[in-house]
Tab-separated table of C-alpha atoms in Angstrom:
chain	number	residue	atom	x	y	z
M	1	MET	CA	-0.519	30.529	1.938
M	2	SER	CA	-4.042	29.861	0.766
M	3	LEU	CA	-5.771	26.477	0.762
M	4	SER	CA	-5.409	26.341	-3.014
M	5	ASP	CA	-1.618	26.653	-2.604
M	6	MET	CA	-1.405	23.637	-0.287
M	7	LYS	CA	-0.227	20.431	-1.895
M	8	SER	CA	-1.386	16.981	-0.899
M	9	GLU	CA	1.050	14.221	0.023
M	10	PHE	CA	0.084	12.730	-3.341
M	11	ASP	CA	1.405	15.836	-5.099
M	12	LEU	CA	4.463	16.097	-2.872
M	13	ILE	CA	5.666	12.572	-3.666
M	14	GLY	CA	5.264	13.101	-7.407
M	15	GLY	CA	1.661	12.135	-8.081
M	16	GLU	CA	0.462	9.343	-10.323
M	17	LYS	CA	3.871	8.682	-11.860
M	18	THR	CA	5.382	7.909	-8.462
M	19	ILE	CA	2.431	5.773	-7.369
M	20	ILE	CA	2.710	3.675	-10.534
M	21	LYS	CA	6.456	3.184	-10.066
M	22	LEU	CA	5.981	2.320	-6.403
M	23	VAL	CA	3.287	-0.285	-7.004
M	24	GLU	CA	5.278	-1.808	-9.862
M	25	ALA	CA	8.365	-2.070	-7.620
M	26	PHE	CA	6.332	-3.331	-4.656
M	27	TYR	CA	4.324	-6.250	-6.023
M	28	PRO	CA	7.199	-8.360	-7.400
M	29	ARG	CA	8.584	-8.284	-3.857
M	30	VAL	CA	5.217	-9.249	-2.383
M	31	TYR	CA	4.788	-12.044	-4.888
M	32	SER	CA	8.231	-13.486	-4.097
M	33	ASP	CA	7.818	-13.269	-0.318
M	34	PRO	CA	6.981	-16.711	1.153
M	35	ASP	CA	4.673	-15.213	3.798
M	36	LEU	CA	2.796	-12.913	1.415
M	37	SER	CA	2.592	-14.799	-1.872
M	38	PRO	CA	-0.035	-17.307	-0.613
M	39	LEU	CA	-2.428	-14.364	-0.322
M	40	PHE	CA	-2.242	-13.899	-4.117
M	41	PRO	CA	-2.919	-17.289	-5.726
M	42	HIS	CA	-4.504	-15.752	-8.835
M	43	GLY	CA	-1.859	-13.157	-9.660
M	44	VAL	CA	-1.685	-9.482	-8.872
M	45	GLU	CA	-2.780	-7.443	-11.905
M	46	GLU	CA	-6.175	-6.439	-10.487
M	47	ILE	CA	-4.702	-6.020	-7.024
M	48	MET	CA	-2.056	-3.679	-8.427
M	49	ARG	CA	-4.746	-1.588	-10.110
M	50	LYS	CA	-6.680	-1.340	-6.841
M	51	GLN	CA	-3.514	-0.538	-4.896
M	52	LYS	CA	-2.708	2.334	-7.263
M	53	MET	CA	-6.210	3.692	-6.786
M	54	PHE	CA	-6.112	3.271	-3.014
M	55	LEU	CA	-2.677	4.856	-2.542
M	56	THR	CA	-3.677	7.791	-4.740
M	57	GLN	CA	-6.693	8.440	-2.528
M	58	PHE	CA	-4.828	7.607	0.708
M	59	LEU	CA	-2.299	10.339	-0.050
M	60	GLY	CA	-4.902	12.989	-0.826
M	61	GLY	CA	-5.132	12.580	-4.583
M	62	PRO	CA	-8.344	11.954	-6.504
M	63	PRO	CA	-10.722	9.551	-4.701
M	64	LEU	CA	-10.340	6.881	-7.371
M	65	PHE	CA	-10.852	3.916	-5.063
M	66	SER	CA	-14.042	5.257	-3.514
M	67	GLN	CA	-15.455	6.240	-6.885
M	68	GLU	CA	-15.257	2.653	-8.082
M	69	PHE	CA	-15.591	0.570	-4.907
M	70	GLY	CA	-17.095	2.797	-2.223
M	71	PRO	CA	-15.387	3.711	1.044
M	72	PRO	CA	-12.000	2.013	1.432
M	73	ALA	CA	-12.818	0.254	4.754
M	74	MET	CA	-9.567	-1.624	4.271
M	75	ARG	CA	-9.694	-3.643	7.489
M	76	ALA	CA	-13.150	-4.993	6.628
M	77	ARG	CA	-12.060	-5.740	3.057
M	78	HIS	CA	-9.098	-7.777	4.344
M	79	LEU	CA	-10.830	-9.762	7.104
M	80	ARG	CA	-11.147	-12.806	4.862
M	81	PHE	CA	-7.342	-13.006	4.694
M	82	GLU	CA	-5.119	-14.100	7.561
M	83	ILE	CA	-3.123	-10.952	8.221
M	84	THR	CA	-0.617	-11.831	10.907
M	85	PRO	CA	1.959	-9.569	12.573
M	86	ARG	CA	4.649	-11.381	10.545
M	87	ARG	CA	2.780	-10.711	7.297
M	88	ALA	CA	2.284	-7.057	8.216
M	89	LYS	CA	6.017	-6.756	8.881
M	90	ALA	CA	6.841	-8.484	5.574
M	91	TRP	CA	4.419	-6.175	3.730
M	92	LEU	CA	6.102	-3.129	5.231
M	93	LYS	CA	9.554	-4.475	4.373
M	94	CYS	CA	8.489	-4.922	0.744
M	95	MET	CA	7.065	-1.393	0.699
M	96	GLU	CA	10.175	0.140	2.233
M	97	GLU	CA	12.386	-1.661	-0.296
M	98	ALA	CA	10.154	-0.500	-3.160
M	99	MET	CA	10.323	3.085	-1.910
M	100	LYS	CA	14.093	2.869	-1.815
M	101	GLU	CA	14.228	1.333	-5.308
M	102	ILE	CA	12.260	4.188	-6.876
M	103	GLY	CA	14.196	6.853	-4.970
M	104	LEU	CA	11.368	7.992	-2.703
M	105	GLU	CA	13.099	9.570	0.266
M	106	GLY	CA	13.075	12.455	2.679
M	107	SER	CA	10.218	13.742	4.772
M	108	GLN	CA	7.569	12.789	2.202
M	109	LYS	CA	8.739	9.162	2.274
M	110	ASP	CA	8.920	9.212	6.074
M	111	ARG	CA	5.368	10.531	6.503
M	112	PHE	CA	4.014	8.106	3.913
M	113	PHE	CA	5.761	5.121	5.496
M	114	ILE	CA	4.571	6.016	9.004
M	115	SER	CA	1.003	6.207	7.705
M	116	LEU	CA	1.370	2.826	5.996
M	117	THR	CA	2.854	1.351	9.169
M	118	ASN	CA	-0.228	2.436	11.066
M	119	VAL	CA	-2.474	0.865	8.434
M	120	ALA	CA	-0.456	-2.376	8.411
M	121	HIS	CA	-0.817	-2.758	12.167
M	122	LEU	CA	-4.532	-2.029	11.949
M	123	MET	CA	-4.951	-4.794	9.363
M	124	VAL	CA	-3.621	-7.554	11.629
M	125	ASN	CA	-6.501	-9.942	12.349
M	126	THR	CA	-4.767	-13.229	13.147
M	127	PRO	CA	-1.937	-14.025	15.580
M	128	ASP	CA	1.293	-15.578	14.356
M	129	THR	CA	1.180	-19.341	14.825
M	130	GLU	CA	4.829	-19.934	15.680
């Protein structure tokens, strides 16, 4: 197999179409979650656009996020928000439910979710207060 024959995770999960469906299934869950919704007081349209761009790049697709905003540096970009362990867990729950809703399953889903779990834990910057 040559390098040109290798597919990215982005391609393996179904590319842009899957990313769009995932983000559209994910954000209604985020917005209705009592721990996560306070992070989005002004709605989610722009955040959804950025999330689509980030996930595309994160999975090895075109570097859309970096082209518009520079290096992702997601932890630094999120430091102004209180990301607690409970919020990270809620975020992952919303993502897992969205993946299930759109029918993303199998080894591609598993690898993607493990990668997102690692990112979610890295984003934690504030302890839970309870």
